[in-house]
Coordinates of C-alpha atoms in Angstrom, one line a residue:
Chain A
V29 CA 187.8 110.7 -185.5
T30 CA 190.9 111.8 -183.5
R31 CA 191.0 110.5 -180.0
L32 CA 192.2 113.4 -177.8
Q33 CA 193.5 111.1 -175.0
V34 CA 194.6 107.6 -174.3
A35 CA 191.8 105.5 -172.8
H36 CA 192.9 103.6 -169.7
A37 CA 191.6 100.1 -169.2
V38 CA 189.4 99.7 -166.2
Q39 CA 188.3 96.5 -164.7
A40 CA 185.0 97.1 -162.9
P41 CA 182.3 94.9 -161.5
A42 CA 178.7 95.4 -162.8
G43 CA 176.8 98.3 -161.4
R44 CA 177.9 101.8 -160.3
Y45 CA 181.4 101.6 -161.7
R46 CA 180.2 100.4 -165.1
Y47 CA 177.9 103.4 -165.2
A48 CA 180.9 105.6 -164.3
L49 CA 182.9 104.1 -167.2
A50 CA 179.9 104.9 -169.5
E51 CA 180.3 108.5 -168.3
L52 CA 184.1 108.5 -169.1
P53 CA 184.0 107.1 -172.6
L54 CA 187.1 108.9 -173.8
S55 CA 189.4 108.3 -170.9
T56 CA 188.5 104.8 -170.0
S57 CA 187.7 101.5 -171.7
R58 CA 186.4 98.4 -170.0
T59 CA 188.5 95.3 -169.6
D60 CA 188.2 92.0 -167.8
D61 CA 191.9 91.7 -167.3
A62 CA 193.5 93.3 -164.3
A63 CA 197.0 93.4 -165.9
G64 CA 197.7 97.0 -166.9
A65 CA 194.3 98.2 -165.7
I66 CA 192.8 100.3 -163.1
V67 CA 191.0 97.8 -160.9
I68 CA 187.9 98.5 -159.0
V69 CA 187.8 96.5 -155.7
P70 CA 184.5 96.3 -154.0
G71 CA 184.8 97.5 -150.4
A72 CA 183.1 94.5 -148.8
G73 CA 184.9 92.3 -146.3
G74 CA 188.4 91.3 -147.3
W75 CA 189.1 94.3 -149.5
I76 CA 192.6 94.6 -148.4
D77 CA 193.5 91.1 -149.7
A78 CA 191.6 92.0 -152.9
V79 CA 193.8 95.1 -153.4
L80 CA 196.9 93.0 -152.9
S81 CA 195.6 90.4 -155.4
A82 CA 194.9 93.1 -157.9
A83 CA 198.4 94.4 -157.6
A84 CA 199.8 90.9 -158.0
A85 CA 197.7 90.5 -161.1
G86 CA 199.4 93.6 -162.6
A87 CA 196.9 96.4 -161.8
I88 CA 198.4 99.9 -162.4
A89 CA 196.0 101.5 -159.9
V90 CA 193.2 100.4 -157.6
V91 CA 190.0 102.0 -156.6
V92 CA 188.5 100.7 -153.3
A93 CA 184.8 101.2 -153.6
R94 CA 183.0 102.1 -150.3
P95 CA 185.4 100.2 -148.1
G96 CA 184.1 98.4 -145.1
F97 CA 185.8 99.0 -141.7
A98 CA 189.2 97.3 -141.6
P99 CA 191.9 97.6 -138.9
A100 CA 194.1 100.6 -139.1
A101 CA 197.3 98.6 -138.8
D102 CA 196.3 96.4 -141.8
I103 CA 195.6 99.6 -143.9
R104 CA 198.9 101.0 -143.0
R105 CA 200.7 97.8 -143.9
L106 CA 198.9 97.8 -147.2
D107 CA 199.8 101.5 -147.8
D108 CA 203.5 100.6 -147.1
A109 CA 203.5 97.6 -149.3
I110 CA 201.3 98.4 -152.3
G111 CA 203.5 100.5 -154.5
L112 CA 200.8 101.7 -156.8
P113 CA 198.1 104.4 -156.5
V114 CA 195.1 103.5 -154.5
V115 CA 192.0 105.7 -154.5
V116 CA 189.4 105.2 -151.8
E117 CA 185.8 106.0 -152.6
R118 CA 184.1 107.2 -149.4
T119 CA 180.6 108.4 -150.3
L120 CA 180.1 110.3 -147.0
L121 CA 183.5 111.9 -147.5
R122 CA 183.8 112.9 -151.1
A123 CA 187.2 114.3 -152.1
D124 CA 185.6 117.1 -154.1
A125 CA 183.4 118.3 -151.3
G126 CA 186.4 118.3 -148.9
E127 CA 188.3 120.4 -151.4
D128 CA 185.3 122.8 -151.6
A129 CA 185.2 123.2 -147.9
A130 CA 188.9 123.8 -147.6
S131 CA 189.2 126.1 -150.6
E132 CA 186.2 128.2 -149.6
R133 CA 187.5 128.7 -146.1
K134 CA 190.7 130.0 -147.7
A135 CA 188.9 132.1 -150.3
E136 CA 186.2 133.6 -148.0
G137 CA 188.1 133.8 -144.8
G138 CA 191.8 134.0 -145.8
G139 CA 192.5 130.7 -144.1
T140 CA 191.2 131.8 -140.7
A141 CA 191.8 128.9 -138.3
P142 CA 188.8 127.1 -136.7
R143 CA 188.1 127.8 -133.0
A144 CA 186.4 124.4 -132.7
V145 CA 185.0 121.8 -135.0
V146 CA 181.9 119.6 -134.2
A147 CA 180.5 116.7 -136.1
D148 CA 177.3 114.8 -135.3
A149 CA 176.6 111.6 -137.1
T150 CA 174.0 108.9 -137.3
A151 CA 174.5 105.4 -138.7
P152 CA 172.5 102.3 -139.3
R153 CA 173.4 99.8 -136.6
G154 CA 175.8 97.8 -138.7
L155 CA 177.7 100.8 -140.1
V156 CA 178.6 102.8 -137.0
A157 CA 182.3 102.3 -137.3
Q158 CA 182.3 103.1 -141.0
V159 CA 180.2 106.3 -140.6
A160 CA 182.3 107.3 -137.6
R161 CA 185.4 106.9 -139.7
D162 CA 184.1 109.3 -142.3
A163 CA 182.9 111.7 -139.7
V164 CA 186.5 111.7 -138.3
G165 CA 187.6 112.3 -141.8
W166 CA 185.6 115.4 -142.0
L167 CA 187.1 116.6 -138.7
R168 CA 190.5 116.0 -140.3
I169 CA 189.7 117.9 -143.4
L170 CA 188.2 120.8 -141.6
F171 CA 191.1 121.0 -139.1
G172 CA 193.6 120.6 -142.0
E173 CA 195.5 117.9 -140.0
E174 CA 194.9 114.6 -138.3
P175 CA 193.5 115.1 -134.8
V176 CA 194.1 112.8 -131.9
V177 CA 191.5 111.4 -129.6
L178 CA 191.7 112.8 -126.1
A179 CA 188.5 111.3 -124.5
A180 CA 185.7 109.2 -125.6
D181 CA 182.9 106.9 -124.5
G182 CA 181.9 105.2 -127.7
E183 CA 179.2 107.8 -128.7
L184 CA 180.9 111.0 -127.6
S185 CA 184.5 111.9 -128.3
L186 CA 186.8 114.8 -128.0
L187 CA 189.6 115.2 -130.5
E188 CA 192.3 117.8 -130.7
T189 CA 194.8 119.2 -133.2
S190 CA 198.5 119.8 -132.6
H191 CA 197.5 123.4 -132.0
G192 CA 195.1 122.5 -129.2
I193 CA 191.9 123.2 -131.3
P194 CA 189.2 120.9 -130.0
G195 CA 186.8 118.8 -132.1
A196 CA 183.8 117.0 -130.7
L197 CA 182.2 114.0 -132.4
T198 CA 178.8 112.4 -131.6
I199 CA 178.0 109.1 -133.4
V200 CA 174.8 107.2 -132.6
A201 CA 173.1 104.2 -134.2
T202 CA 169.5 104.8 -135.3
D203 CA 166.8 103.3 -137.4
R204 CA 167.1 106.1 -139.9
P205 CA 167.1 104.6 -143.5
G206 CA 170.1 105.0 -145.6
E207 CA 173.8 104.5 -145.0
G208 CA 174.4 107.2 -142.5
A209 CA 174.5 111.0 -142.2
I210 CA 177.1 113.5 -141.0
H211 CA 176.7 117.1 -140.0
A212 CA 180.0 118.8 -139.4
R213 CA 180.6 122.4 -138.5
V214 CA 183.6 124.7 -138.0
L215 CA 182.9 127.3 -135.3
G216 CA 184.9 130.4 -135.9
E217 CA 184.9 133.8 -137.5
V218 CA 184.5 131.9 -140.7
R219 CA 182.0 129.2 -140.3
T220 CA 181.8 126.1 -142.4
E221 CA 178.8 123.7 -142.4
V222 CA 179.0 120.3 -144.1
A223 CA 175.8 118.2 -144.3
V224 CA 176.1 114.8 -145.8
E225 CA 173.3 112.4 -146.4
G226 CA 173.1 109.7 -149.0
E227 CA 174.8 110.8 -152.2
R228 CA 174.4 114.5 -151.4
T229 CA 176.9 116.7 -149.7
R230 CA 176.2 120.4 -149.0
V231 CA 179.1 122.7 -148.1
I232 CA 178.2 126.2 -146.8
T233 CA 180.7 128.9 -145.8
T234 CA 179.5 131.8 -143.8
T235 CA 181.4 135.0 -142.9
G236 CA 180.3 138.5 -141.8
R237 CA 179.3 139.1 -145.4
G238 CA 176.9 136.3 -145.6
S239 CA 176.8 132.6 -146.7
L240 CA 178.1 130.9 -149.8
E241 CA 176.9 127.4 -150.7
A242 CA 179.2 125.4 -152.9
P243 CA 177.7 124.2 -156.2
E244 CA 176.1 120.8 -155.9
R245 CA 178.4 118.0 -157.1
F246 CA 176.3 116.1 -159.6
E247 CA 179.1 113.8 -160.6
S248 CA 178.6 110.3 -159.2
S249 CA 181.0 109.3 -156.4
A250 CA 182.2 106.3 -158.6
R251 CA 183.0 108.5 -161.6
L252 CA 184.9 110.9 -159.3
A253 CA 186.9 108.0 -157.9
V254 CA 187.8 106.7 -161.4
R255 CA 188.9 110.3 -162.4
R256 CA 191.1 110.5 -159.3
A257 CA 192.7 107.2 -160.2
L258 CA 193.4 108.5 -163.7
A259 CA 194.9 111.6 -162.2
A260 CA 197.0 109.5 -159.9
L261 CA 198.5 107.8 -162.9
N262 CA 199.6 111.2 -164.0
G263 CA 201.5 111.7 -160.7
Q264 CA 198.8 113.1 -158.3
T265 CA 199.4 110.9 -155.3
P266 CA 196.0 110.4 -153.7
G267 CA 197.2 109.7 -150.1
D268 CA 193.8 108.1 -149.5
L269 CA 195.1 105.0 -147.7
R270 CA 197.1 107.1 -145.3
A271 CA 194.0 109.2 -144.5
L272 CA 191.8 106.1 -144.2
A273 CA 194.3 104.6 -141.8
A274 CA 194.4 107.7 -139.6
D275 CA 190.6 108.1 -139.5
T276 CA 190.3 104.4 -138.7
A277 CA 192.8 104.5 -135.9
A278 CA 190.9 107.3 -134.3
V279 CA 187.6 105.4 -134.5
E280 CA 189.3 102.3 -133.1
R281 CA 190.2 104.4 -130.1
I282 CA 186.7 105.8 -129.8
L283 CA 184.9 102.5 -130.1
A284 CA 187.3 100.8 -127.7
S285 CA 186.2 103.3 -125.1
R286 CA 182.6 102.0 -125.0
P287 CA 181.7 101.2 -121.5
Chain B
M188 CA 143.6 146.1 -115.9
M189 CA 146.4 148.5 -115.0
P190 CA 149.8 147.4 -116.2
H191 CA 152.0 145.8 -113.5
G192 CA 154.7 148.2 -112.3
V193 CA 158.2 146.9 -113.1
G194 CA 161.4 147.8 -111.2
I195 CA 164.6 146.9 -113.0
V196 CA 167.7 146.3 -110.9
G197 CA 170.6 146.9 -113.3
A198 CA 171.2 149.5 -115.9
G199 CA 173.8 148.0 -118.3
P200 CA 173.6 147.4 -122.0
G201 CA 171.4 144.3 -121.5
V202 CA 168.7 146.5 -119.9
A203 CA 168.9 149.1 -122.6
A204 CA 169.0 146.6 -125.4
L205 CA 166.8 143.9 -124.1
H206 CA 164.5 144.7 -121.2
L207 CA 163.3 148.2 -122.2
P208 CA 162.6 147.3 -125.9
T209 CA 160.9 144.1 -124.8
L210 CA 158.8 145.7 -122.2
A211 CA 157.7 148.4 -124.7
R212 CA 156.1 145.5 -126.7
V213 CA 154.1 144.3 -123.7
S214 CA 153.1 147.7 -122.4
D215 CA 149.5 146.6 -122.1
R216 CA 150.5 144.3 -119.2
F217 CA 153.7 145.9 -117.8
E218 CA 155.1 149.4 -117.2
V219 CA 158.6 150.3 -116.2
V220 CA 158.3 152.5 -113.1
H221 CA 161.8 152.3 -111.5
I222 CA 165.4 151.5 -112.6
S223 CA 168.3 151.2 -110.2
D224 CA 172.0 150.9 -110.8
A225 CA 174.9 149.9 -108.6
G226 CA 176.5 153.4 -108.7
S227 CA 177.3 153.8 -112.3
G228 CA 174.7 156.6 -112.7
R229 CA 173.3 155.0 -115.8
A230 CA 169.9 154.3 -114.3
A231 CA 168.8 157.9 -114.4
E232 CA 169.4 158.2 -118.1
L233 CA 167.5 154.9 -118.9
A234 CA 164.7 155.8 -116.5
S235 CA 164.3 159.2 -118.1
R236 CA 163.6 157.5 -121.5
V237 CA 160.5 155.7 -120.1
G238 CA 159.4 158.2 -117.4
A239 CA 160.4 156.0 -114.5
R240 CA 162.1 156.8 -111.3
S241 CA 165.8 156.0 -110.7
S242 CA 167.9 155.2 -107.8
T243 CA 171.2 153.6 -106.7
G244 CA 171.3 150.3 -104.9
I245 CA 168.3 148.1 -104.4
D246 CA 166.6 149.5 -101.3
D247 CA 164.7 152.4 -102.8
L248 CA 163.5 150.3 -105.7
L249 CA 162.2 147.6 -103.3
A250 CA 160.5 150.2 -101.2
D251 CA 158.8 151.8 -104.2
P252 CA 155.1 150.9 -103.8
R253 CA 154.5 151.0 -107.6
V254 CA 157.0 148.2 -108.1
A255 CA 155.1 144.9 -108.4
V256 CA 157.6 143.0 -110.5
V257 CA 161.4 143.1 -109.8
V258 CA 163.7 142.4 -112.7
L259 CA 167.1 141.3 -111.6
A260 CA 169.6 142.2 -114.4
S261 CA 172.5 142.4 -112.1
P262 CA 175.7 140.2 -111.8
P263 CA 174.9 136.5 -111.2
A264 CA 176.6 136.5 -107.8
A265 CA 174.1 139.0 -106.6
H266 CA 170.9 137.2 -107.7
A267 CA 170.2 135.0 -104.7
A268 CA 170.5 137.8 -102.1
Q269 CA 168.5 140.2 -104.3
I270 CA 165.7 137.6 -104.7
L271 CA 165.5 137.2 -100.9
A272 CA 165.5 140.9 -100.5
A273 CA 162.6 141.3 -103.0
V274 CA 160.7 138.6 -101.3
A275 CA 161.3 140.2 -97.9
A276 CA 160.0 143.5 -99.3
G277 CA 156.8 141.8 -100.3
R278 CA 157.2 142.2 -104.1
R279 CA 154.7 140.0 -106.0
A280 CA 156.9 138.8 -108.8
I281 CA 160.5 138.5 -109.8
L282 CA 162.0 138.0 -113.2
C283 CA 165.6 137.0 -112.6
E284 CA 168.0 136.9 -115.4
K285 CA 169.9 133.6 -115.5
P286 CA 171.3 132.1 -113.5
L287 CA 168.9 131.8 -110.5
A288 CA 171.9 131.4 -108.2
T289 CA 175.5 130.4 -108.3
T290 CA 175.3 127.6 -105.7
L291 CA 172.9 124.8 -105.0
E292 CA 172.4 126.1 -101.4
D293 CA 171.4 129.6 -102.6
A294 CA 169.1 128.1 -105.3
Q295 CA 167.3 126.0 -102.6
A296 CA 167.0 129.0 -100.3
V297 CA 165.5 131.3 -102.9
I298 CA 163.0 128.7 -104.1
D299 CA 162.0 128.0 -100.5
A300 CA 161.5 131.7 -99.8
C301 CA 159.4 132.3 -103.0
R302 CA 157.3 129.2 -102.4
A303 CA 156.6 130.2 -98.8
T304 CA 155.4 133.7 -99.8
R305 CA 153.8 132.6 -103.1
T306 CA 156.1 135.0 -104.9
A307 CA 155.9 134.6 -108.7
L308 CA 159.4 133.7 -110.0
L309 CA 160.6 133.4 -113.5
I310 CA 164.1 132.8 -114.8
G311 CA 165.1 134.6 -118.0
T312 CA 165.9 131.5 -120.0
N313 CA 164.0 132.8 -122.9
H314 CA 164.5 129.8 -125.2
L315 CA 162.4 127.7 -122.8
Y316 CA 159.5 130.1 -123.4
D317 CA 160.0 130.4 -127.2
P318 CA 156.9 129.0 -128.9
A319 CA 159.1 127.0 -131.1
W320 CA 160.2 124.8 -128.2
G321 CA 156.6 123.9 -127.4
R322 CA 156.2 122.9 -131.1
A323 CA 159.3 120.9 -131.0
K324 CA 158.3 119.0 -127.9
H325 CA 154.9 118.4 -129.4
H326 CA 156.5 116.8 -132.4
L327 CA 158.7 114.6 -130.3
L328 CA 155.8 113.5 -128.2
A329 CA 153.4 113.0 -131.1
E330 CA 155.9 110.9 -133.0
G331 CA 156.8 109.0 -129.9
H332 CA 160.4 108.4 -131.1
R333 CA 163.1 107.7 -128.6
V334 CA 165.7 110.5 -128.4
R335 CA 169.1 109.2 -129.3
A336 CA 171.4 112.3 -129.1
I337 CA 171.3 116.0 -128.4
S338 CA 173.6 118.7 -129.6
V339 CA 173.6 122.4 -128.9
T340 CA 175.9 124.6 -131.0
L341 CA 176.6 128.3 -130.6
A342 CA 178.9 130.6 -132.5
L343 CA 178.2 134.2 -131.4
P344 CA 179.7 137.5 -132.7
P345 CA 179.8 140.3 -130.1
N346 CA 176.5 141.4 -128.7
G347 CA 177.1 144.9 -129.9
R348 CA 176.0 143.9 -133.4
Y349 CA 172.5 143.2 -132.1
H350 CA 172.5 146.0 -129.6
D351 CA 172.9 148.3 -132.5
V352 CA 169.6 147.1 -134.1
V353 CA 167.4 147.3 -131.0
T354 CA 168.6 150.4 -129.1
E355 CA 170.9 153.4 -129.0
L356 CA 173.4 153.2 -126.1
A357 CA 174.3 156.5 -124.5
V358 CA 177.7 155.0 -123.6
P359 CA 179.0 152.4 -126.0
A360 CA 179.4 149.0 -124.5
A361 CA 183.0 147.9 -123.9
A362 CA 184.5 146.3 -126.9
P363 CA 185.2 142.6 -126.4
A364 CA 188.8 142.0 -125.5
R365 CA 190.8 140.5 -128.2
G366 CA 192.7 137.3 -127.2
G367 CA 190.5 136.4 -124.3
P368 CA 191.5 135.1 -120.9
P369 CA 194.5 132.8 -120.5
L370 CA 192.7 129.5 -121.0
E371 CA 196.0 127.6 -120.8
V372 CA 195.7 128.1 -117.0
P373 CA 193.4 125.2 -115.9
Q374 CA 191.8 127.2 -113.1
V375 CA 191.0 130.0 -115.5
A376 CA 189.6 127.6 -118.1
A377 CA 187.5 125.8 -115.5
S378 CA 186.1 129.1 -114.2
V379 CA 185.3 130.4 -117.8
V380 CA 183.5 127.1 -118.6
R381 CA 181.6 127.2 -115.4
Q382 CA 180.4 130.7 -116.0
L383 CA 179.5 130.0 -119.6
I384 CA 177.4 126.9 -118.6
T385 CA 175.5 128.7 -115.9
G386 CA 175.2 132.0 -117.8
L387 CA 174.8 131.0 -121.5
A388 CA 174.2 127.3 -121.9
V389 CA 171.6 127.7 -119.2
H390 CA 169.3 129.1 -121.8
D391 CA 168.9 125.6 -123.2
L392 CA 169.6 123.4 -120.2
P393 CA 165.9 123.3 -119.1
M394 CA 165.0 121.9 -122.5
L395 CA 167.8 119.4 -122.3
R396 CA 166.6 118.4 -118.8
D397 CA 163.2 117.8 -120.3
L398 CA 164.7 115.2 -122.6
A399 CA 167.6 113.9 -120.6
P400 CA 167.0 114.6 -116.9
V401 CA 169.6 112.6 -115.1
I402 CA 173.2 113.6 -115.6
E403 CA 175.4 110.5 -115.4
R404 CA 178.8 111.8 -116.2
V405 CA 180.8 114.4 -118.1
V406 CA 182.8 112.6 -120.8
F407 CA 184.9 115.6 -121.8
A408 CA 185.1 119.4 -121.2
R409 CA 187.4 121.9 -122.8
A410 CA 187.6 125.6 -123.0
V411 CA 187.6 127.1 -126.5
A412 CA 189.5 130.3 -127.4
P413 CA 188.9 133.1 -127.2
I414 CA 185.9 132.4 -125.0
G415 CA 183.9 129.2 -125.3
F416 CA 183.7 125.6 -124.5
V417 CA 182.9 122.1 -125.7
V418 CA 181.4 119.7 -123.2
G419 CA 180.1 116.2 -123.8
Y420 CA 178.1 114.4 -121.2
R421 CA 175.8 111.5 -120.8
A422 CA 172.3 112.0 -119.3
S423 CA 169.6 109.4 -119.0
G424 CA 171.5 107.2 -121.4
I425 CA 171.7 109.9 -124.1
P426 CA 174.9 111.6 -125.4
V427 CA 174.7 115.3 -125.1
R428 CA 177.2 117.6 -126.8
L429 CA 177.4 121.4 -126.1
A430 CA 179.8 123.7 -128.1
T431 CA 180.0 127.4 -127.8
A432 CA 182.4 129.9 -129.3
M433 CA 182.1 133.6 -128.5
L434 CA 183.9 135.4 -131.3
P435 CA 185.4 138.8 -131.8
D436 CA 184.0 139.1 -135.3
G437 CA 182.6 137.2 -138.3
A438 CA 179.5 135.4 -139.2
D439 CA 176.1 136.1 -137.8
A440 CA 174.9 134.2 -134.7
L441 CA 174.4 130.5 -134.9
W442 CA 172.4 129.1 -132.0
S443 CA 171.1 125.6 -132.8
L444 CA 169.6 122.8 -130.8
E445 CA 169.5 119.4 -132.6
I446 CA 167.7 116.4 -131.3
T447 CA 168.3 113.1 -133.0
T448 CA 165.6 110.5 -132.7
E449 CA 165.5 106.9 -134.1
T450 CA 164.4 108.3 -137.4
D451 CA 164.4 112.1 -137.4
V452 CA 166.7 115.0 -136.8
L453 CA 164.8 117.9 -135.2
T454 CA 166.6 121.3 -135.4
V455 CA 165.6 124.3 -133.4
S456 CA 167.4 127.4 -134.8
F457 CA 167.1 130.3 -132.4
P458 CA 167.4 133.9 -133.6
P459 CA 170.2 136.1 -132.2
A460 CA 169.9 137.4 -128.6
F461 CA 168.3 140.8 -128.1
V462 CA 166.4 141.0 -131.4
H463 CA 162.7 140.5 -131.9
A464 CA 162.5 138.5 -135.1
G465 CA 159.8 136.0 -134.1
S466 CA 160.2 132.6 -132.7
A467 CA 162.9 130.1 -133.4
E468 CA 162.6 127.9 -136.4
V469 CA 161.8 124.2 -136.0
R470 CA 162.8 121.9 -138.8
V471 CA 162.4 118.2 -139.0
D472 CA 164.5 116.1 -141.4
S473 CA 163.1 112.6 -141.6
G474 CA 165.1 109.6 -142.8
T475 CA 162.8 109.3 -145.8
G476 CA 164.0 112.6 -147.1
R477 CA 161.0 114.6 -146.0
R478 CA 161.8 118.0 -144.5
T479 CA 159.2 119.8 -142.5
T480 CA 159.7 123.4 -141.5
Y481 CA 157.1 124.8 -139.1
P482 CA 155.9 128.3 -139.6
L483 CA 157.5 131.0 -137.3
N484 CA 155.4 132.4 -134.5
P485 CA 155.5 136.2 -134.3
D486 CA 156.2 136.1 -130.6
D487 CA 159.8 135.4 -129.5
G488 CA 160.9 133.9 -126.2
Y489 CA 161.5 137.2 -124.6
L490 CA 157.9 138.3 -125.1
A491 CA 156.6 134.9 -124.2
E492 CA 158.4 134.9 -120.9
W493 CA 156.8 138.2 -119.9
H494 CA 153.4 136.9 -120.9
A495 CA 154.1 133.8 -118.8
L496 CA 154.9 136.0 -115.8
G497 CA 151.8 138.1 -116.4
D498 CA 149.7 134.9 -116.5
V499 CA 151.0 133.8 -113.2
M500 CA 150.4 137.3 -111.7
E501 CA 146.9 137.3 -113.0
G502 CA 146.1 133.8 -111.7
A503 CA 146.0 132.1 -115.1
S504 CA 148.9 129.7 -114.3
A505 CA 151.2 128.7 -111.5
V506 CA 154.9 128.8 -110.7
E507 CA 156.5 125.3 -110.8
Y508 CA 159.0 125.9 -108.1
D509 CA 160.3 122.4 -108.1
E510 CA 161.0 122.6 -111.8
L511 CA 162.9 125.9 -111.3
L512 CA 165.0 124.3 -108.6
D513 CA 165.6 121.2 -110.7
D514 CA 166.7 123.4 -113.6
A515 CA 169.1 125.2 -111.4
R516 CA 170.4 121.9 -109.9
Y517 CA 170.9 120.5 -113.4
A518 CA 172.9 123.5 -114.6
L519 CA 175.0 123.7 -111.5
T520 CA 175.7 120.0 -111.5
L521 CA 176.9 120.1 -115.1
A522 CA 178.9 123.3 -114.6
D523 CA 180.6 121.9 -111.5
A524 CA 181.4 118.5 -113.1
A525 CA 182.8 120.2 -116.3
S526 CA 184.9 122.7 -114.4
D527 CA 186.2 120.0 -112.1
L528 CA 187.2 117.9 -115.1
I529 CA 189.1 120.8 -116.6
A530 CA 190.7 121.9 -113.4
G531 CA 192.0 118.4 -112.7
A532 CA 192.9 117.5 -116.3
R533 CA 196.2 119.1 -116.7

């Protein structure tokens, strides 16, 4: 049998990422040694140190799986220091769904700019900062740039692009089961609606001609993250840490405004 | 019972596209007998369609003995004085397009006058009368969940798109201006946002007041180009976000009210203005993945508000004057706070 590609070694903890490796049998192989491998770092507390440890152990790329909330300054320092590709898996902000939203706005509406963007999010009580961070990420993607926070009170916030386009975010803690939900919409001649709950993300683009829903992404979020790490080894810089730091910084500002 | 005679003050596209087609659907209870304009001459053409009289100004209409119900489809700044004139003329009922008044003092004066004379008064906030809202409220009450957040989101193409499916205008409505007003001027932005809150958001504010009655503070307010706004405010401990964009083109109307409770997200999706496509849709997404969509009611909010007025005139229900005044107070308080924030922000 001729192997069509070189399998990259991946060090992954038991669970979702092992399943992802089973779904990437040609391009990956499992290893227990970080040296020369793509290392999956669980996103629980202390993940920044874990990424640095993986790099010190010789990892060639790192995937941070569902990172918990960490200070923006620490993420920036990591980004500056790390020197190898880092992919961040954010299940409420899948990279492929973000690309769907952006590309369909371009295809269906010729890149028509938003008039305003709104995002409404709910989070379990312990995950408010994390869900807010991903909701800000959706604003960033739908704007096409990093917005700045103009006003906030912890649950309500107003953000704005460099072109003065406003974005409004509501984030509340509820008893709703799951790990949070985000409903983001672009208001404009071309409307985009993004609904994220659990593993599922729906992206709908609406123009005067009607609505188009992007095909459902059945690939697991973990498999997508590993594939993006593989692509990063081929030169596609993910930029995930920079985006995570920007979204985190906005949330720090929002949460600091709580009365 | 003979239908109640209706006199309509105003003869613009809204009357042609909304009031006349709506009243045709409730002709067993109401009959248009008189239409007046402010000098445009359009009343005569509209009146001829329905066999009604026409006049210019408000005096002849108020003196017409066949007019039992006065519809005020005139500019908002004229509403309060015209209500007082209708009350003074002894008309039994008034359907006033929103807003009731543009100042708190005027709102108080017209409510006092209507209450003193037992004049039936209804404000044309049709979403409040939409059967879907009753269903949504029932769901919220039955489940007993605490409301955690409210959002209202509008993205509206020009009205002409919907005028075209409910009427034929003798004179085409003016095309919406491209570019919109100069929102970079704070006073202009503040004025636009105030008008949009009292004239458009006001459709939903009585519902929001039901859920979050005490406005604590406006967290942010911004105008949106070409005409629109985003406002975030806190009321009764709940974050409330309003966003509106009136667009020159593009997707069909989005008009959505979302209520987040501890476990559910309840969405009321209203049909576009002017059309008669049944009630709004009420959908409940529970945290367990269950989605419930209630069946549509064939009656929309426009029809329901006329039936509500008929019920009052026929003694089957009563006007809640204090509620009308509190609704007006809520809208004006929010509009003033938002416009003050914008005017003072730059």
